[in-house]
Structure formats: C-alpha cells, structure tokens
Amino acid sequence: MPHPVKPWPYPRWIAHRGAGQLAPENTLAAFRVGASHGYRMFECDVKLSLDGVPFLLHDDTLVRTSNAQEQLGAGLSTVGGDHPWATLSQLDAGSWHSRAFAGEPLASLAAVARFCRANAYFVNLEIKPTPGLERQTGQVVAEHAARLWADAGVPPLLSSFDVPALEAAQGAQPQLPRALLLDALWSGWLEAARSLDCVAIVCDQLLWDPSTVAQARGAAMRTLSYTVNEPAQAQRLIDLGIDGLITDRIDCFAPARQPPAN
Ligand code: G3P
Ligand code: MG
C-alpha cells in the first residue's frame, strides 16, 4: 500500500541558480532577475568558506564565476572553500557574466534568507560541498538554514547528490525537508532516499518515466527534475505529473501561467 504524499508547499517552476543564464548564477542579482520573470522559487548551490560561512558557489573553484584569479594573486588557491568569507565577500562575481553586473558580490546564505523571507519566496538549497567537507557542509548548512528560516511559513528544501551531506543535515536538523539528487539511478537510490527520510527525489529529467515516478510516489516522495530547458521536455514531465521543474529558461517558461502542484 503506497504512503500518501504530504502536502507540497512549493511552486512547480524553480529558477536554476537564481536566474538560469540571464544573470550571474548564484548571486542575489540572479534571484532578482528570476523574480522579475515571475519566479517565486530558486535553486542555488551552497558550500562553506574556510571559516564556516555558507555561501553560494557551484564549482569547487572560484575561477569560472568570479575575478578570484586576478584578485587573489598568483600562487594562491582558487578553491572557494580555502578562503575566509572576509576575502570571498570582496570578490566580483558579476563581471564574468556581463558589464551590467560588474561588482556583484558572492551571496552569503544569510543574504539569500533575507531576500527570500522579505519577499515570501521559496528556496531549494543544494548542498554542494567542497570535496572532503561533505558531512561538515551538510551539518552547517542545515543549522544555518534552520536559524535563518526560523518561524518562516515554508522552510528551505535541502537537496544534495551527496548522501553523507544529507545524512549530516538530517542528523543536525531532521525537521528540514530533504531531497536526494540523482544524475543516475544508482543501485539502492530509493532505499537511500527512504533512510534519509526524503520528501522528494530530484532527477536528471531523462531518468523520469512511469516506472521511476511510480517508485518515488510509492515511497510518498515528490518528483522534481533538472534542468528542464526545452518546451517538449517540460510537457513530457508535466504529463508524467512531475511536481517541480528546475529551469535555466526563465525567459521561456512563465510560472505565473502554470498551475501549482498539489
Ligand atoms: O539542483 C539541481 C541542479 O542544480 C543540479 O545540478 O550541477 O546545476 O548543481 P547542478
Ligand atoms: Mg545546483
């Protein structure tokens, strides 16, 4: 007998890394651009600075999405987690994208919380640990999220590809909703999600079909998908009843015209 799924407070459409590719990913500027396109939920990637401050960065290194290489000087590490927040917060995380965003800083999780809470926006925090810091990142991000969103109507959805990071988040703040991210259906994925007490599975879109959707639903979990950038892909997933679509194409999909998932 399948378990009944719990009510789902999150909207169906989720802007990937804040605004997909229209603004520098994982910055507050990106969240603002996403919001200006009607998005009310944002996915972003969270890791820890050297001194344990959660901040947004997708890659292990700062090279692609900031001016770290010129700013930090030759010989210094470009790994994001090798620098304290006092250093990271001085970097330019916007010029790499376009001049319109020059000077945009890296975003701390605290700044994301202030912005999202003030506007009643929803957020999916993908725990993206610096290699070797999986458990510490899961624990610290969960602790900060619980404090920053204390008494918020809807908590952040914590997700990760990394099982130890999710285990640590579960141990630290079990009440925060968790989702297992999958880029492949590795053996035991559903059991792992069950033991993490996940509320959702977030799959590479190609992995969802009637069988995998039924397995997730049979375990009372919601179904989300990344990164959905083509209308035909979106329609296939909507027809399958997928609950959440994470997209770069905020200029293509208009969330206000989509009915929310129930
Ligand atoms: O959280 C969904 C998606 O963001 C996972 O892939 O590499 O864009 O973080 P990535
Ligand atoms: Mg991500």
Coordinates of C-alpha atoms and ligand atoms in Angstrom, one line a residue:
M1 CA 0.0 0.0 0.0
P2 CA 1.7 3.3 -1.1
H3 CA 2.1 6.0 1.6
P4 CA 0.1 9.2 1.0
V5 CA 2.2 12.1 -0.2
K6 CA 2.3 15.0 2.1
P7 CA 1.0 18.5 1.1
W8 CA 3.6 20.2 -1.1
P9 CA 4.0 24.0 -0.4
Y10 CA 6.5 24.7 -3.2
P11 CA 5.6 26.0 -6.7
R12 CA 6.1 23.9 -9.8
W13 CA 8.6 26.2 -11.5
I14 CA 12.0 26.7 -10.0
A15 CA 14.7 29.1 -11.4
H16 CA 18.1 27.3 -11.6
R17 CA 21.0 29.0 -9.9
G18 CA 18.7 32.1 -9.4
A19 CA 18.0 33.1 -13.0
G20 CA 19.5 30.4 -15.2
Q21 CA 21.8 32.2 -17.5
L22 CA 20.4 35.7 -17.7
A23 CA 22.4 36.9 -14.7
P24 CA 25.5 35.7 -12.9
E25 CA 24.5 32.4 -11.4
N26 CA 24.1 32.1 -7.6
T27 CA 24.1 35.8 -6.9
L28 CA 21.3 37.9 -5.5
A29 CA 21.2 39.8 -8.8
A30 CA 20.2 36.4 -10.3
F31 CA 17.4 36.0 -7.8
R32 CA 16.1 39.5 -8.6
V33 CA 16.1 38.8 -12.3
G34 CA 14.4 35.4 -11.7
A35 CA 11.8 37.2 -9.6
S36 CA 11.2 39.8 -12.3
H37 CA 10.3 37.0 -14.6
G38 CA 7.6 35.8 -12.2
Y39 CA 9.6 33.1 -10.4
R40 CA 8.9 32.5 -6.7
M41 CA 11.3 29.7 -6.1
F42 CA 15.0 29.5 -6.6
E43 CA 17.5 26.7 -6.6
C44 CA 21.1 27.6 -5.6
D45 CA 24.3 25.8 -4.6
V46 CA 25.7 26.2 -1.1
K47 CA 29.1 25.5 0.3
L48 CA 31.3 26.7 3.2
S49 CA 34.0 29.3 3.4
L50 CA 37.2 28.4 5.3
D51 CA 35.7 29.9 8.4
G52 CA 32.4 28.0 8.0
V53 CA 30.2 30.7 6.4
P54 CA 27.7 29.2 4.0
F55 CA 27.7 31.0 0.6
L56 CA 26.6 30.3 -2.9
L57 CA 29.0 28.8 -5.5
H58 CA 28.5 26.0 -7.9
D59 CA 32.1 24.9 -8.8
D60 CA 34.7 23.8 -6.4
T61 CA 36.8 26.8 -7.6
L62 CA 36.1 30.5 -8.0
V63 CA 37.7 30.7 -11.4
R64 CA 34.7 30.5 -13.7
T65 CA 32.3 32.7 -11.8
S66 CA 34.4 35.4 -10.2
N67 CA 37.6 37.6 -10.6
A68 CA 39.4 35.4 -8.0
Q69 CA 42.3 34.7 -10.2
E70 CA 43.3 38.3 -10.7
Q71 CA 42.2 39.4 -7.3
L72 CA 43.8 36.8 -5.1
G73 CA 47.2 36.8 -6.9
A74 CA 49.4 34.1 -8.4
G75 CA 50.1 31.1 -6.3
L76 CA 47.0 31.3 -4.1
S77 CA 44.4 28.6 -4.1
T78 CA 41.3 29.3 -6.2
V79 CA 39.2 26.8 -4.3
G80 CA 36.3 28.6 -2.8
G81 CA 36.4 26.7 0.5
D82 CA 40.1 27.7 1.0
H83 CA 39.2 31.3 1.8
P84 CA 37.5 33.1 4.7
W85 CA 34.3 34.9 4.0
A86 CA 36.1 38.3 4.6
T87 CA 38.1 37.5 1.4
L88 CA 35.3 35.9 -0.6
S89 CA 32.9 38.8 0.1
Q90 CA 35.3 41.3 -1.7
L91 CA 35.3 39.4 -5.0
D92 CA 33.5 40.4 -8.1
A93 CA 31.1 37.6 -9.1
G94 CA 29.3 39.6 -11.8
S95 CA 31.8 40.9 -14.3
W96 CA 32.5 37.4 -15.8
H97 CA 28.8 37.4 -16.9
S98 CA 28.5 40.9 -18.3
R99 CA 29.3 44.5 -17.6
A100 CA 25.7 45.1 -16.3
F101 CA 26.5 43.0 -13.3
A102 CA 30.0 44.3 -12.6
G103 CA 30.8 44.4 -8.9
E104 CA 28.0 41.9 -7.9
P105 CA 29.3 40.1 -4.8
L106 CA 29.1 36.4 -4.0
A107 CA 26.0 35.8 -2.0
S108 CA 26.0 34.5 1.6
L109 CA 23.2 32.2 2.7
A110 CA 22.2 34.9 5.2
A111 CA 21.7 37.4 2.4
V112 CA 19.6 34.8 0.4
A113 CA 17.5 34.3 3.5
R114 CA 16.9 38.0 4.0
F115 CA 15.9 38.4 0.4
C116 CA 13.6 35.3 0.2
R117 CA 12.0 35.9 3.5
A118 CA 11.2 39.6 2.8
N119 CA 9.5 38.6 -0.4
A120 CA 7.9 35.3 0.6
Y121 CA 10.0 33.4 -2.0
F122 CA 10.8 29.7 -1.7
V123 CA 14.2 28.2 -2.0
N124 CA 15.9 24.9 -2.7
L125 CA 19.4 24.9 -1.2
E126 CA 21.5 22.4 -3.0
I127 CA 24.3 21.3 -0.6
K128 CA 27.4 21.4 -2.8
P129 CA 30.3 20.5 -0.5
T130 CA 33.9 21.2 -1.2
P131 CA 35.4 17.7 -1.6
G132 CA 36.3 16.3 1.8
L133 CA 33.9 18.5 3.7
E134 CA 30.7 16.6 2.9
R135 CA 29.4 16.0 6.4
Q136 CA 30.5 19.3 7.8
T137 CA 28.8 21.1 4.9
G138 CA 25.6 19.2 5.4
Q139 CA 25.5 19.9 9.1
V140 CA 26.4 23.6 9.0
V141 CA 24.1 24.4 6.1
A142 CA 21.2 22.7 7.9
E143 CA 22.0 24.5 11.1
H144 CA 22.2 27.9 9.4
A145 CA 19.1 27.2 7.3
A146 CA 17.1 26.3 10.4
R147 CA 18.2 29.5 12.2
L148 CA 17.8 31.8 9.2
W149 CA 14.4 30.5 8.3
A150 CA 13.2 30.0 11.9
D151 CA 9.4 30.7 12.0
A152 CA 9.2 31.1 8.2
G153 CA 6.0 29.7 6.8
V154 CA 7.8 27.3 4.5
P155 CA 11.3 26.1 5.2
P156 CA 14.0 25.7 2.5
L157 CA 14.2 22.4 0.7
L158 CA 17.6 20.9 1.2
S159 CA 19.0 18.7 -1.6
S160 CA 22.2 17.1 -2.5
F161 CA 23.8 14.5 -4.7
D162 CA 25.9 13.6 -1.7
V163 CA 24.4 11.1 0.7
P164 CA 26.8 11.8 3.6
A165 CA 26.0 15.5 3.3
L166 CA 22.3 14.8 3.5
E167 CA 22.8 12.4 6.4
A168 CA 24.6 15.1 8.3
A169 CA 21.8 17.6 7.5
Q170 CA 19.3 15.0 8.7
G171 CA 21.2 14.5 11.9
A172 CA 21.6 18.2 12.6
Q173 CA 18.1 19.5 11.7
P174 CA 15.8 16.5 11.0
Q175 CA 12.7 18.7 10.6
L176 CA 14.0 20.4 7.5
P177 CA 12.7 18.8 4.3
R178 CA 15.3 16.9 2.3
A179 CA 15.6 15.7 -1.3
L180 CA 18.0 13.3 -2.9
L181 CA 19.5 14.5 -6.2
L182 CA 20.2 11.8 -8.8
D183 CA 22.2 12.1 -12.0
A184 CA 21.9 8.3 -12.4
L185 CA 19.7 5.6 -10.9
W186 CA 22.5 4.0 -8.8
S187 CA 21.7 0.8 -7.0
G188 CA 19.7 1.4 -3.8
W189 CA 18.7 5.0 -4.6
L190 CA 15.2 4.6 -3.3
E191 CA 16.3 2.9 -0.1
A192 CA 18.8 5.6 0.4
A193 CA 16.1 8.3 0.0
R194 CA 13.9 6.4 2.4
S195 CA 16.5 6.1 5.1
L196 CA 17.3 9.9 4.7
D197 CA 13.5 10.4 5.2
C198 CA 13.5 12.5 2.0
V199 CA 10.3 14.3 0.9
A200 CA 11.4 14.3 -2.8
I201 CA 13.7 12.9 -5.4
V202 CA 15.2 15.5 -7.8
C203 CA 16.3 13.7 -11.0
D204 CA 18.0 14.5 -14.2
Q205 CA 15.0 14.8 -16.4
L206 CA 15.8 11.8 -18.6
L207 CA 15.5 9.5 -15.6
W208 CA 11.8 10.1 -15.0
D209 CA 9.5 7.7 -16.7
P210 CA 6.2 6.0 -15.5
S211 CA 8.2 3.4 -13.6
T212 CA 10.6 5.7 -11.7
V213 CA 7.7 8.1 -11.0
A214 CA 5.7 5.2 -9.5
Q215 CA 8.6 4.1 -7.4
A216 CA 9.0 7.6 -5.9
R217 CA 5.3 8.1 -5.4
G218 CA 5.0 4.7 -3.8
A219 CA 7.5 5.9 -1.2
A220 CA 5.4 9.0 -0.7
M221 CA 8.0 11.3 -2.3
R222 CA 7.5 14.2 -4.6
T223 CA 9.2 14.2 -8.0
L224 CA 11.4 17.1 -9.3
S225 CA 13.5 17.4 -12.3
Y226 CA 16.6 19.4 -13.5
T227 CA 17.5 21.1 -15.8
V228 CA 14.4 21.5 -18.0
N229 CA 15.1 23.9 -20.8
E230 CA 13.0 22.8 -23.7
P231 CA 9.2 23.1 -24.0
A232 CA 8.8 19.5 -25.3
Q233 CA 10.9 18.2 -22.3
A234 CA 8.7 20.3 -19.9
Q235 CA 5.5 18.9 -21.4
R236 CA 6.7 15.3 -21.1
L237 CA 7.4 15.9 -17.4
I238 CA 4.2 17.7 -16.8
D239 CA 2.3 14.8 -18.5
L240 CA 4.1 12.5 -16.1
G241 CA 2.9 14.6 -13.2
I242 CA 6.3 15.8 -12.1
D243 CA 5.9 18.2 -9.1
G244 CA 8.8 20.5 -9.7
L245 CA 10.8 21.7 -12.8
I246 CA 14.1 23.4 -12.4
T247 CA 15.0 25.5 -15.4
D248 CA 17.5 27.9 -16.8
R249 CA 15.0 29.2 -19.3
I250 CA 13.2 31.7 -17.1
D251 CA 12.6 33.7 -20.3
C252 CA 10.8 30.8 -21.9
F253 CA 8.6 29.3 -19.2
A254 CA 6.2 31.6 -17.4
P255 CA 5.4 30.2 -13.9
A256 CA 2.5 32.5 -13.3
R257 CA 0.6 30.8 -16.1
Q258 CA 1.3 27.3 -14.7
P259 CA -1.0 25.8 -12.0
P260 CA 0.9 24.9 -8.8
A261 CA 1.4 21.3 -7.9
N262 CA -1.0 20.0 -5.3
Ligands
G3P1 O1 19.8 21.0 -8.0 C1 19.6 20.7 -9.4 C2 20.8 21.0 -10.2 O2 21.3 22.3 -9.8 C3 21.9 20.0 -10.1 O3 23.0 20.2 -10.9 O4 25.3 20.9 -11.4 O5 23.4 22.5 -11.8 O6 24.1 22.0 -9.5 P1 24.0 21.5 -10.9
MG2 MG 22.6 23.1 -8.3

